Amino acid sequence: MTYIYAIVFVGILAMFYALGYYLNHKTPLPKECQDLKLECEGCNITSCEVHPVHDIKEEE
Amino acid sequence: MQTIFTIFLTAILINNVILSKFLGMCPFLGVSRKTSSALGMGFAVTFVIVGASIFTYSLYYLVLVPLHLEYMDLITFILVIASFVQFTEMFIKKFSPALYKSLGIYLPLITTNCAVLYVALDNISSKYDFWQMLASAFGVPLGFTLILYIFSCIRERLDESNVPLPFIGNPIALVCAAIMALAFSGLAGLI
């Protein structure tokens, strides 16, 4: 029975996260915040979404 | 009361999350170029850690313990922190554009900040009561902000200094971080 509780509990949390993600991406950015950029110099973790390497790819 | 103060002071100065636990190193190096960015990041981290700590602590003792699911703490806390950041970002975006302008860009970065998960797990493993948990939840991010601010001041001065070519950028920053860690280790005998 404990395993069923565990699966249901993680399912609820995952759904809660998915809902938050969906609602957050659906909410438009305020007008004055359209071109906000994080001034991160970048470490060696290129998978990080604020790493400058992604800006270079977008420009290309 | 004395215990709460001890936990608070220890979290800021002695068991500093950056200098003694080496957590949150990504924003420590990435967002410490300017003092304004460092303070913005520190404020955002404080907000998320306090909120996430209250949520995770409540969820652990109100749901996981009664259902005997204590072994699920790690996955639960990861999902709760990620969800909390998403909802916080959404609400700030919608209701306070001014606050979003100063904090919004830091929020996605905090989702992957291991210091947040460390505080949530440490509150449970240390068996804190609610007030001790709050002291830890405020102390750790304040220590984080303090170190980030001091480090950003040092880096601003380093930019104007004549640093040898092989040390420019992250190498000299890491040398400074090591010296800071040594200096803060001297506070270990304070309590």
CSV table of C-alpha atoms in Angstrom, one decimal:
chain,number,residue,atom,x,y,z
A,1,MET,CA,0.0,0.0,0.0
A,2,THR,CA,2.9,2.3,0.8
A,3,TYR,CA,4.1,2.0,-2.8
A,4,ILE,CA,0.8,3.1,-4.2
A,5,TYR,CA,0.9,6.2,-1.9
A,6,ALA,CA,4.4,6.9,-3.1
A,7,ILE,CA,3.4,6.7,-6.8
A,8,VAL,CA,0.3,8.8,-6.3
A,9,PHE,CA,2.2,11.4,-4.3
A,10,VAL,CA,5.0,11.8,-6.9
A,11,GLY,CA,2.3,11.9,-9.6
A,12,ILE,CA,0.5,14.7,-7.9
A,13,LEU,CA,3.8,16.6,-7.4
A,14,ALA,CA,4.8,16.1,-11.0
A,15,MET,CA,1.4,17.3,-12.2
A,16,PHE,CA,1.7,20.3,-9.9
A,17,TYR,CA,5.1,21.1,-11.4
A,18,ALA,CA,3.8,20.7,-15.0
A,19,LEU,CA,0.8,23.0,-14.2
A,20,GLY,CA,3.2,25.6,-12.8
A,21,TYR,CA,5.5,25.3,-15.9
A,22,TYR,CA,2.6,25.6,-18.3
A,23,LEU,CA,1.0,28.6,-16.5
A,24,ASN,CA,4.4,30.4,-16.1
A,25,HIS,CA,5.1,30.0,-19.8
A,26,LYS,CA,1.6,31.1,-20.7
A,27,THR,CA,1.9,34.3,-18.7
A,28,PRO,CA,3.3,37.1,-20.9
A,29,LEU,CA,6.4,39.1,-19.9
A,30,PRO,CA,5.8,42.6,-18.7
A,31,LYS,CA,6.5,45.2,-21.5
A,32,GLU,CA,9.5,46.7,-19.7
A,33,CYS,CA,11.1,43.3,-19.1
A,34,GLN,CA,11.2,42.0,-22.7
A,35,ASP,CA,14.9,42.4,-23.2
A,36,LEU,CA,16.2,41.4,-19.8
A,37,LYS,CA,19.4,39.4,-19.8
A,38,LEU,CA,21.3,37.9,-17.0
A,39,GLU,CA,24.9,39.3,-16.8
A,40,CYS,CA,26.5,35.9,-16.3
A,41,GLU,CA,30.0,35.5,-17.5
A,42,GLY,CA,29.5,31.7,-17.8
A,43,CYS,CA,31.2,28.8,-16.1
A,44,ASN,CA,31.9,25.6,-18.0
A,45,ILE,CA,28.4,24.2,-17.6
A,46,THR,CA,27.1,24.8,-21.1
A,47,SER,CA,23.8,23.1,-20.4
A,48,CYS,CA,22.8,25.9,-18.1
A,49,GLU,CA,20.2,28.0,-19.8
A,50,VAL,CA,21.9,31.3,-19.0
A,51,HIS,CA,25.3,30.3,-20.4
A,52,PRO,CA,26.4,32.8,-23.0
A,53,VAL,CA,26.9,30.0,-25.6
A,54,HIS,CA,23.2,29.9,-26.2
A,55,ASP,CA,23.1,33.6,-27.2
A,56,ILE,CA,25.8,32.8,-29.8
A,57,LYS,CA,23.7,30.0,-31.2
A,58,GLU,CA,20.6,32.1,-31.3
A,59,GLU,CA,22.4,34.9,-33.2
A,60,GLU,CA,23.6,32.4,-35.8
B,1,MET,CA,16.2,31.2,22.1
B,2,GLN,CA,19.9,30.8,22.4
B,3,THR,CA,19.9,27.7,20.2
B,4,ILE,CA,18.0,29.6,17.5
B,5,PHE,CA,20.5,32.5,17.6
B,6,THR,CA,23.3,30.0,17.5
B,7,ILE,CA,21.8,28.2,14.4
B,8,PHE,CA,21.3,31.6,12.7
B,9,LEU,CA,24.8,32.9,13.4
B,10,THR,CA,26.4,29.5,12.5
B,11,ALA,CA,24.6,29.4,9.2
B,12,ILE,CA,25.8,32.9,8.2
B,13,LEU,CA,29.4,32.9,9.4
B,14,ILE,CA,30.7,29.4,10.4
B,15,ASN,CA,29.0,26.8,8.2
B,16,ASN,CA,28.7,29.3,5.3
B,17,VAL,CA,27.0,27.5,2.4
B,18,ILE,CA,29.6,28.8,-0.1
B,19,LEU,CA,32.9,28.8,1.7
B,20,SER,CA,32.5,25.8,3.9
B,21,LYS,CA,30.0,23.6,2.0
B,22,PHE,CA,31.0,24.7,-1.5
B,23,LEU,CA,27.4,24.8,-2.6
B,24,GLY,CA,25.9,27.5,-5.0
B,25,MET,CA,29.3,27.9,-6.7
B,26,CYS,CA,27.6,28.6,-10.1
B,27,PRO,CA,26.0,31.9,-9.1
B,28,PHE,CA,29.0,32.6,-6.9
B,29,LEU,CA,31.2,32.8,-10.0
B,30,GLY,CA,28.7,33.7,-12.6
B,31,VAL,CA,26.7,36.6,-10.9
B,32,SER,CA,29.4,38.2,-8.8
B,33,ARG,CA,30.7,40.6,-11.4
B,34,LYS,CA,28.7,43.6,-10.2
B,35,THR,CA,27.4,44.4,-6.7
B,36,SER,CA,23.9,45.2,-8.0
B,37,SER,CA,23.6,41.7,-9.6
B,38,ALA,CA,25.0,40.1,-6.5
B,39,LEU,CA,22.5,41.8,-4.2
B,40,GLY,CA,19.6,40.9,-6.6
B,41,MET,CA,20.6,37.3,-6.7
B,42,GLY,CA,21.1,37.2,-3.0
B,43,PHE,CA,17.6,38.7,-2.4
B,44,ALA,CA,16.0,36.2,-4.8
B,45,VAL,CA,17.8,33.3,-3.2
B,46,THR,CA,16.7,34.4,0.3
B,47,PHE,CA,13.1,34.6,-0.9
B,48,VAL,CA,13.2,31.1,-2.5
B,49,ILE,CA,15.0,29.4,0.3
B,50,VAL,CA,12.7,30.7,3.0
B,51,GLY,CA,9.6,29.8,1.0
B,52,ALA,CA,10.8,26.4,-0.1
B,53,SER,CA,12.0,25.5,3.4
B,54,ILE,CA,8.6,26.3,4.9
B,55,PHE,CA,6.9,24.2,2.2
B,56,THR,CA,9.2,21.3,2.3
B,57,TYR,CA,9.3,21.1,6.1
B,58,SER,CA,5.5,21.2,6.3
B,59,LEU,CA,5.1,18.6,3.6
B,60,TYR,CA,7.6,16.3,5.3
B,61,TYR,CA,5.9,16.3,8.7
B,62,LEU,CA,2.3,16.6,7.5
B,63,VAL,CA,2.4,14.2,4.6
B,64,LEU,CA,5.5,12.1,4.3
B,65,VAL,CA,5.9,11.1,7.9
B,66,PRO,CA,2.2,10.0,8.5
B,67,LEU,CA,2.3,8.0,5.2
B,68,HIS,CA,5.7,6.5,6.1
B,69,LEU,CA,7.2,7.9,2.9
B,70,GLU,CA,10.3,9.5,4.6
B,71,TYR,CA,12.6,7.9,1.9
B,72,MET,CA,10.8,10.0,-0.7
B,73,ASP,CA,12.2,13.3,0.8
B,74,LEU,CA,14.8,14.0,-2.0
B,75,ILE,CA,12.5,13.6,-5.0
B,76,THR,CA,9.7,15.5,-3.1
B,77,PHE,CA,11.9,18.4,-2.3
B,78,ILE,CA,13.2,18.7,-5.8
B,79,LEU,CA,9.7,18.8,-7.3
B,80,VAL,CA,8.5,21.2,-4.6
B,81,ILE,CA,11.4,23.6,-5.1
B,82,ALA,CA,11.0,23.6,-8.9
B,83,SER,CA,7.2,24.1,-8.6
B,84,PHE,CA,7.7,26.9,-6.1
B,85,VAL,CA,10.0,28.8,-8.4
B,86,GLN,CA,7.6,28.4,-11.3
B,87,PHE,CA,4.7,29.7,-9.4
B,88,THR,CA,6.7,32.5,-7.8
B,89,GLU,CA,8.0,33.6,-11.2
B,90,MET,CA,4.4,33.5,-12.6
B,91,PHE,CA,3.0,35.6,-9.8
B,92,ILE,CA,5.8,38.2,-9.9
B,93,LYS,CA,5.5,38.4,-13.7
B,94,LYS,CA,1.7,39.0,-13.4
B,95,PHE,CA,1.4,41.3,-10.4
B,96,SER,CA,4.7,43.1,-9.9
B,97,PRO,CA,6.6,43.9,-13.1
B,98,ALA,CA,8.9,46.2,-11.1
B,99,LEU,CA,9.9,43.3,-8.9
B,100,TYR,CA,10.2,41.0,-11.9
B,101,LYS,CA,12.6,43.5,-13.5
B,102,SER,CA,15.0,43.2,-10.5
B,103,LEU,CA,14.5,39.5,-9.6
B,104,GLY,CA,12.9,37.7,-12.5
B,105,ILE,CA,16.1,36.9,-14.4
B,106,TYR,CA,17.6,35.2,-11.4
B,107,LEU,CA,14.6,32.9,-10.6
B,108,PRO,CA,15.2,30.2,-13.2
B,109,LEU,CA,18.9,30.0,-12.1
B,110,ILE,CA,17.8,29.4,-8.5
B,111,THR,CA,15.9,26.2,-9.5
B,112,THR,CA,19.2,24.5,-10.0
B,113,ASN,CA,20.9,26.1,-7.0
B,114,CYS,CA,21.9,23.2,-4.8
B,115,ALA,CA,22.0,25.5,-1.7
B,116,VAL,CA,18.2,25.5,-1.8
B,117,LEU,CA,18.0,21.7,-1.7
B,118,TYR,CA,20.7,21.6,0.9
B,119,VAL,CA,18.7,23.8,3.3
B,120,ALA,CA,15.5,21.7,2.8
B,121,LEU,CA,17.4,18.4,3.4
B,122,ASP,CA,19.4,19.8,6.3
B,123,ASN,CA,16.3,21.0,8.1
B,124,ILE,CA,15.1,17.4,8.2
B,125,SER,CA,18.3,15.6,8.9
B,126,SER,CA,19.2,18.0,11.8
B,127,LYS,CA,15.8,17.4,13.3
B,128,TYR,CA,15.0,21.1,13.7
B,129,ASP,CA,11.8,22.3,15.2
B,130,PHE,CA,9.8,25.0,13.3
B,131,TRP,CA,11.6,28.0,14.7
B,132,GLN,CA,15.0,26.5,14.4
B,133,MET,CA,14.1,25.6,10.8
B,134,LEU,CA,13.2,29.3,10.2
B,135,ALA,CA,16.5,30.5,11.7
B,136,SER,CA,18.4,28.2,9.4
B,137,ALA,CA,16.2,29.1,6.4
B,138,PHE,CA,17.0,32.8,7.0
B,139,GLY,CA,20.7,32.4,8.0
B,140,VAL,CA,21.9,30.3,5.1
B,141,PRO,CA,20.8,32.7,2.3
B,142,LEU,CA,22.0,35.7,4.4
B,143,GLY,CA,25.4,34.0,4.5
B,144,PHE,CA,25.2,33.4,0.8
B,145,THR,CA,24.2,37.0,0.1
B,146,LEU,CA,27.0,38.3,2.4
B,147,ILE,CA,29.7,36.3,0.6
B,148,LEU,CA,28.3,37.1,-2.8
B,149,TYR,CA,28.3,40.8,-2.0
B,150,ILE,CA,31.9,40.8,-0.5
B,151,PHE,CA,33.1,38.8,-3.5
B,152,SER,CA,31.5,41.1,-6.0
B,153,CYS,CA,33.1,44.1,-4.3
B,154,ILE,CA,36.5,42.3,-4.6
B,155,ARG,CA,35.9,41.5,-8.3
B,156,GLU,CA,34.9,45.1,-9.1
B,157,ARG,CA,38.2,46.2,-7.6
B,158,LEU,CA,40.1,43.4,-9.5
B,159,ASP,CA,38.7,44.7,-12.8
B,160,GLU,CA,40.6,48.0,-12.2
B,161,SER,CA,43.7,46.2,-11.0
B,162,ASN,CA,46.7,45.2,-13.0
B,163,VAL,CA,46.3,41.4,-12.8
B,164,PRO,CA,48.9,39.1,-14.6
B,165,LEU,CA,47.6,37.8,-17.9
B,166,PRO,CA,47.2,34.1,-17.0
B,167,PHE,CA,45.2,35.0,-13.9
B,168,ILE,CA,42.7,37.4,-15.5
B,169,GLY,CA,39.0,36.3,-15.0
B,170,ASN,CA,38.1,33.2,-13.1
B,171,PRO,CA,41.6,32.1,-11.9
B,172,ILE,CA,42.2,35.3,-9.9
B,173,ALA,CA,38.6,35.1,-8.7
B,174,LEU,CA,39.1,31.5,-7.4
B,175,VAL,CA,42.4,32.6,-5.7
B,176,CYS,CA,40.4,35.3,-3.9
B,177,ALA,CA,37.7,32.8,-3.0
B,178,ALA,CA,40.3,30.5,-1.4
B,179,ILE,CA,41.7,33.4,0.7
B,180,MET,CA,38.1,34.3,1.7
B,181,ALA,CA,37.5,30.7,2.7
B,182,LEU,CA,40.7,30.7,4.8
B,183,ALA,CA,39.7,34.0,6.5
B,184,PHE,CA,36.2,32.7,7.3
B,185,SER,CA,37.5,29.4,8.7
B,186,GLY,CA,39.0,31.6,11.4
B,187,LEU,CA,35.5,32.2,12.7
B,188,ALA,CA,35.0,28.5,13.5
B,189,GLY,CA,36.0,29.1,17.1
B,190,LEU,CA,33.4,31.8,17.6
B,191,ILE,CA,30.7,29.4,18.9
